[in-house]
PDB file of C-alpha atoms in Angstrom:
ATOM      1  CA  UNK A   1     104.287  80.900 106.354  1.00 61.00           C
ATOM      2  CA  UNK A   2     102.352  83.948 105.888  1.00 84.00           C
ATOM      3  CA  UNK A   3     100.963  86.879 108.437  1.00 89.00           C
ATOM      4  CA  UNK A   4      97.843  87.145 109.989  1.00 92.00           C
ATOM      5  CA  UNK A   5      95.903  90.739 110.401  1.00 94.00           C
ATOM      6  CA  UNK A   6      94.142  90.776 113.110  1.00 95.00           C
ATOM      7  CA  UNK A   7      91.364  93.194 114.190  1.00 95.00           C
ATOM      8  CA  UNK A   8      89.773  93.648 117.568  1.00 94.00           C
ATOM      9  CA  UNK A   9      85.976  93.781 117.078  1.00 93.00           C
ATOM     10  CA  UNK A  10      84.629  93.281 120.488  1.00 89.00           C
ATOM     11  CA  UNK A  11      85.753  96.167 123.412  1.00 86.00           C
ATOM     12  CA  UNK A  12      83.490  94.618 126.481  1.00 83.00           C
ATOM     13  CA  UNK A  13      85.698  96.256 129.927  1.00 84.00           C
ATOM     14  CA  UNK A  14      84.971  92.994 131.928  1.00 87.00           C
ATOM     15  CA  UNK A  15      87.046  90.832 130.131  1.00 89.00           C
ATOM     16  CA  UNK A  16      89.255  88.350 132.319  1.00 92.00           C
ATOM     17  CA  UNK A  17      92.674  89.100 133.424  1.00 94.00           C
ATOM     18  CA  UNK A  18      94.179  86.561 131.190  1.00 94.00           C
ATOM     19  CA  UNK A  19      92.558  87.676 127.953  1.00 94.00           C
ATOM     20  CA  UNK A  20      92.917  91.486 128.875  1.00 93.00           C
ATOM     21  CA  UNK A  21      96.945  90.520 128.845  1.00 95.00           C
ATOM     22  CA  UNK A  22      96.890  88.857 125.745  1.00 95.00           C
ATOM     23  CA  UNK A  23      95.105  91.012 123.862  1.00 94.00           C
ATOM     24  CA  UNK A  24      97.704  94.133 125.181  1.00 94.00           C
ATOM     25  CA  UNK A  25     100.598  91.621 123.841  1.00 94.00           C
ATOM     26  CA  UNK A  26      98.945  91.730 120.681  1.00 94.00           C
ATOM     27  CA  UNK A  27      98.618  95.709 120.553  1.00 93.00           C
ATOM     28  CA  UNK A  28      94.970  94.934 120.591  1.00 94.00           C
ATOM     29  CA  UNK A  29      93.985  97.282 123.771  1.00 93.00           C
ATOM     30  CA  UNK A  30      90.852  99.238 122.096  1.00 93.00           C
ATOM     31  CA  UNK A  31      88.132  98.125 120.055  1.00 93.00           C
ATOM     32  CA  UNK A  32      88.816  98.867 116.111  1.00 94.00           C
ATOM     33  CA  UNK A  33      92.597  98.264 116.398  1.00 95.00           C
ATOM     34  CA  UNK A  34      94.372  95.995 113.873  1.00 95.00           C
ATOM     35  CA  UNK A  35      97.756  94.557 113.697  1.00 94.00           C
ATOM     36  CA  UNK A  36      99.794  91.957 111.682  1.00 93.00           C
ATOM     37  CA  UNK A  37     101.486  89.145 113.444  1.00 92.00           C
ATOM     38  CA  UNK A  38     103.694  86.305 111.750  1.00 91.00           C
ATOM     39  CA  UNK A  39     102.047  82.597 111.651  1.00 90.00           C
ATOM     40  CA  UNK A  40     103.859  80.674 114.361  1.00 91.00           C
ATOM     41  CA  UNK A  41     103.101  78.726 117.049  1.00 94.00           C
ATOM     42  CA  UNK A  42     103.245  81.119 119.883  1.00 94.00           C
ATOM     43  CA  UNK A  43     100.694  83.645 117.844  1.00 93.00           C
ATOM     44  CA  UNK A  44      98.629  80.768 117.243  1.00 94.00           C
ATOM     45  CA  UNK A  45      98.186  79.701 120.835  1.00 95.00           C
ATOM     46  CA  UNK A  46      97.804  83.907 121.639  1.00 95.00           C
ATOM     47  CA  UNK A  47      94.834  84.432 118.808  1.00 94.00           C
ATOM     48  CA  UNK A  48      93.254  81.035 119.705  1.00 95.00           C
ATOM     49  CA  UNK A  49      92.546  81.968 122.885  1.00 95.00           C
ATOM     50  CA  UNK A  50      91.071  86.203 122.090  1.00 94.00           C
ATOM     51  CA  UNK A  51      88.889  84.302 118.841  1.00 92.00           C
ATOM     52  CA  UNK A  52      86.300  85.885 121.166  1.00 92.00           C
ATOM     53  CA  UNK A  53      87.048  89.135 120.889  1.00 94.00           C
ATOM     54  CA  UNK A  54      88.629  89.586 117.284  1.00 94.00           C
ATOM     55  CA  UNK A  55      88.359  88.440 113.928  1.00 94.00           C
ATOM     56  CA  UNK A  56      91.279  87.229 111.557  1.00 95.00           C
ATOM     57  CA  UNK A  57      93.107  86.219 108.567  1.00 94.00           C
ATOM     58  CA  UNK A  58      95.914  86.115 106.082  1.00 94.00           C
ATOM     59  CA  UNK A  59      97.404  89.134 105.310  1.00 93.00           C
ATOM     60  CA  UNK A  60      98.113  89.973 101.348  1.00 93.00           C
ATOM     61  CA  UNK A  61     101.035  92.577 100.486  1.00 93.00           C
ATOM     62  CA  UNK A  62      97.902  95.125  98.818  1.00 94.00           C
ATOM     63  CA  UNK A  63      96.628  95.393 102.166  1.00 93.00           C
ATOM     64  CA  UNK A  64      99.715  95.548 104.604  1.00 92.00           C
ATOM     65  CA  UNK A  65     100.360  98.253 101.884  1.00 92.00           C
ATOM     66  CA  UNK A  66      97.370 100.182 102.749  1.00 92.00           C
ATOM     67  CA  UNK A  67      97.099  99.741 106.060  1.00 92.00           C
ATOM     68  CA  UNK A  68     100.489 100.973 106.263  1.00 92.00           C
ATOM     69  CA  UNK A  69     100.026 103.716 104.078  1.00 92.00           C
ATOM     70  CA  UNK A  70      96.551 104.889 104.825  1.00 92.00           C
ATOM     71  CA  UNK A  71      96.919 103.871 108.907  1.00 92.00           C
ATOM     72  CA  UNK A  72     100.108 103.475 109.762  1.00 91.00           C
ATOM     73  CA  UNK A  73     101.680 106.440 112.286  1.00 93.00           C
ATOM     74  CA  UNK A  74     105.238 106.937 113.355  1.00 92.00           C
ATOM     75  CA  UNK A  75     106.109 107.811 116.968  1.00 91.00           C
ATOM     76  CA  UNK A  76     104.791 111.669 117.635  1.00 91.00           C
ATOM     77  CA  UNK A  77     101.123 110.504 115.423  1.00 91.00           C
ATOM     78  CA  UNK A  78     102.889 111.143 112.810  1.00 92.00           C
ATOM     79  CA  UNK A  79     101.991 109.595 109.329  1.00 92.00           C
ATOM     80  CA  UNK A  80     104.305 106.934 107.622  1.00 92.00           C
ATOM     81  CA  UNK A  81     105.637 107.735 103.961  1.00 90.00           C
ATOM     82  CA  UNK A  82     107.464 105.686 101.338  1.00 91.00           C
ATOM     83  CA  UNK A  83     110.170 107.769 101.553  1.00 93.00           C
ATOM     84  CA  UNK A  84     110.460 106.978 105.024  1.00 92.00           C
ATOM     85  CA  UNK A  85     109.834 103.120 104.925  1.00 92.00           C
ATOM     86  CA  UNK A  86     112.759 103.147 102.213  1.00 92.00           C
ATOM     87  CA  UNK A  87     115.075 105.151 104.790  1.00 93.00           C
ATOM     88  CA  UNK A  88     114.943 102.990 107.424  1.00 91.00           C
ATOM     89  CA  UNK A  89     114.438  99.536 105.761  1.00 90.00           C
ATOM     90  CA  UNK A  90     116.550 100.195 102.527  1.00 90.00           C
ATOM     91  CA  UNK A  91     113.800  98.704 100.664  1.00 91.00           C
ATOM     92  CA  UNK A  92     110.917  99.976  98.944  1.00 91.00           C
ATOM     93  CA  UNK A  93     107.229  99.906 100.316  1.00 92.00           C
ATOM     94  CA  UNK A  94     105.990  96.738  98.224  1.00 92.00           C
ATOM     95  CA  UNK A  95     109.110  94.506  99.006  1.00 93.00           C
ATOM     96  CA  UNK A  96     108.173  95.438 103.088  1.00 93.00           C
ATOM     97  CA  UNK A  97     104.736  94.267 102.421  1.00 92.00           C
ATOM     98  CA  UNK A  98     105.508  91.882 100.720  1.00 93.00           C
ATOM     99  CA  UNK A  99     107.944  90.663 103.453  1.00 92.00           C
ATOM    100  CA  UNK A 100     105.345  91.377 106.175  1.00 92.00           C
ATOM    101  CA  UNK A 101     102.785  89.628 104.324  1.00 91.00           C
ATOM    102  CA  UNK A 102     104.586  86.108 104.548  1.00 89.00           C
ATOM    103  CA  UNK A 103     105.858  86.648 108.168  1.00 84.00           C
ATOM    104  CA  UNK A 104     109.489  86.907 106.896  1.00 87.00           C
ATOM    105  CA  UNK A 105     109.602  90.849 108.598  1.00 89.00           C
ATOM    106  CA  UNK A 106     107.594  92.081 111.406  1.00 88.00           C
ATOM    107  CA  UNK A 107     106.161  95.565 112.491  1.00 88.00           C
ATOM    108  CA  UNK A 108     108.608  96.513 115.072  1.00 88.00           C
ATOM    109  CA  UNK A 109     111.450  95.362 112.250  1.00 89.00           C
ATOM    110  CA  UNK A 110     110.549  99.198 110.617  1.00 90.00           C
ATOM    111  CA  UNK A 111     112.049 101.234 113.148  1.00 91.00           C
ATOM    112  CA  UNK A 112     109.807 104.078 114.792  1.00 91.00           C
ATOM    113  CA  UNK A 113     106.473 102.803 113.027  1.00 91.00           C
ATOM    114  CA  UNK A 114     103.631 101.887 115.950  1.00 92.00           C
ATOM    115  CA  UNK A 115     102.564  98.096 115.812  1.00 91.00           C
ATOM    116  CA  UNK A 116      98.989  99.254 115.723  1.00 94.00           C
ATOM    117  CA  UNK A 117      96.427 100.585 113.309  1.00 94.00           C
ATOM    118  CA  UNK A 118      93.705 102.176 114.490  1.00 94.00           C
ATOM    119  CA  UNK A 119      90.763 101.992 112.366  1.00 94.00           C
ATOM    120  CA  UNK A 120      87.118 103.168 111.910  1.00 94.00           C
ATOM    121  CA  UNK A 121      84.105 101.025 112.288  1.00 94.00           C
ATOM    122  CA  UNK A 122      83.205  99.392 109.156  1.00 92.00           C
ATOM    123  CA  UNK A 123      81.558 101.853 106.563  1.00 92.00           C
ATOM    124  CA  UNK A 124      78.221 100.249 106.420  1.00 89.00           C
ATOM    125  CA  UNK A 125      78.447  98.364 109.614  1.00 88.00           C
ATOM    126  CA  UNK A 126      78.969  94.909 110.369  1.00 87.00           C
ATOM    127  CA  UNK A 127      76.988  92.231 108.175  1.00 86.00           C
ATOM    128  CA  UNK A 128      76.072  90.045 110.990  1.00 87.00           C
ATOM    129  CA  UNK A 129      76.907  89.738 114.673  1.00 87.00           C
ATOM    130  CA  UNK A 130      79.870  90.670 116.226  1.00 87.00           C
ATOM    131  CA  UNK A 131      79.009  88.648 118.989  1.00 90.00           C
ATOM    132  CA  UNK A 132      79.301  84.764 117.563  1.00 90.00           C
ATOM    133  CA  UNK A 133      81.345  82.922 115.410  1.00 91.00           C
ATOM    134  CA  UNK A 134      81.683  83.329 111.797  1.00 89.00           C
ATOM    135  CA  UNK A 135      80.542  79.477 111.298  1.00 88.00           C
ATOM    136  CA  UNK A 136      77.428  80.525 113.495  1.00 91.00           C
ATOM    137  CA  UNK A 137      76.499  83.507 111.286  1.00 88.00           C
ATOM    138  CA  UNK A 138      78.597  85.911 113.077  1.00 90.00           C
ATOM    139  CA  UNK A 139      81.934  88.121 112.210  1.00 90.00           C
ATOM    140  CA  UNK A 140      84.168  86.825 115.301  1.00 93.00           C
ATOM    141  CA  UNK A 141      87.021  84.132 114.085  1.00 91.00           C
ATOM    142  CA  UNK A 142      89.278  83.353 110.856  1.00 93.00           C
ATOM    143  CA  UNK A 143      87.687  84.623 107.705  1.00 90.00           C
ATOM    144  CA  UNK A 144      89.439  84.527 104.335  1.00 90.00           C
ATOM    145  CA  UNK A 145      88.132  87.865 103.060  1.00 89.00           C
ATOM    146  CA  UNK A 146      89.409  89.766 106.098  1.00 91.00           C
ATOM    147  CA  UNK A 147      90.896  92.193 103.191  1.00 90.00           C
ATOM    148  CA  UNK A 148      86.866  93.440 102.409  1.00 92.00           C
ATOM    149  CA  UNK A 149      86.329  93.956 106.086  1.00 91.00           C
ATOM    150  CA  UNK A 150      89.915  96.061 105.987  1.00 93.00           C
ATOM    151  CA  UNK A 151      88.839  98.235 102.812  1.00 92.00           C
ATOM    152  CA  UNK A 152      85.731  98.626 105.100  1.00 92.00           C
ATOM    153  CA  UNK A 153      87.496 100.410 107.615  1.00 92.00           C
ATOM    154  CA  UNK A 154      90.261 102.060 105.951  1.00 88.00           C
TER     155      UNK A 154
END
């Protein structure tokens, strides 16, 4: 069962109560924020009903990796090392991937590391629109190549 990244591509302030909660479950509160979440039911039902507002797909171990590398900050904004991955997990920075990757480990599992990424607008902006669907020529919704749109804003 692997992970899904998820990014938040759409930050419109009248969004309804319902979606505005689910998307702060998710750690999805500002526009350009990312996180990984295993594939299960409940994260299924949460993503299926903010498609509107983010776009998705499975996560690989190179880019957990670099997102956790390149994006991800400890508690105090401080930046995350190997050294200090392999501290607190006992295992080394591709095994966590890895493990976060397939949904076998979560975010909060590495302790002090903040379940968000915060990333930068996509260098060279957005292909198409960010406000339909991917199958109506837009960038909202599960895409396969999420890892291109994640190199894009690294």
């Amino acid at each position: 069962m692997p992970g899904f990244i998820l990014v938040r591509i759409r930050g419109i302030p009248d969004v309804r109560y319902d979606i505005k909660e689910t998307l702060k479950r998710l750690h999805l509160v500002r526009k350009f924020h990312a996180t990984i979440v295993p594939d299960t039911e409940v994260y299924r039902g949460m993503i299926f009903k903010v498609k509107d507002y983010i776009t998705y797909g499975p996560a690989t171990p190179e880019i957990v990796k670099e997102l956790i590398l390149k994006r991800g900050r400890l508690i105090g904004n401080k930046p995350v090392s190997e050294e200090y991955i392999k501290k607190v997990t006992g295992l080394d920075l591709d095994t966590v991937a890895k493990k976060i990757a397939e949904g076998s480990m979560k975010l909060k599992d590495i302790k002090g590391l903040k379940p968000v990424f915060r990333l930068h607008p996509p260098r060279g902006g957005f292909r198409r629109s960010i406000k339909k669907h991917i199958t109506a020529g837009g960038e909202l919704g599960y895409r396969e190549d999420i890892g291109k749109l994640i190199l894009k804003m690294l």
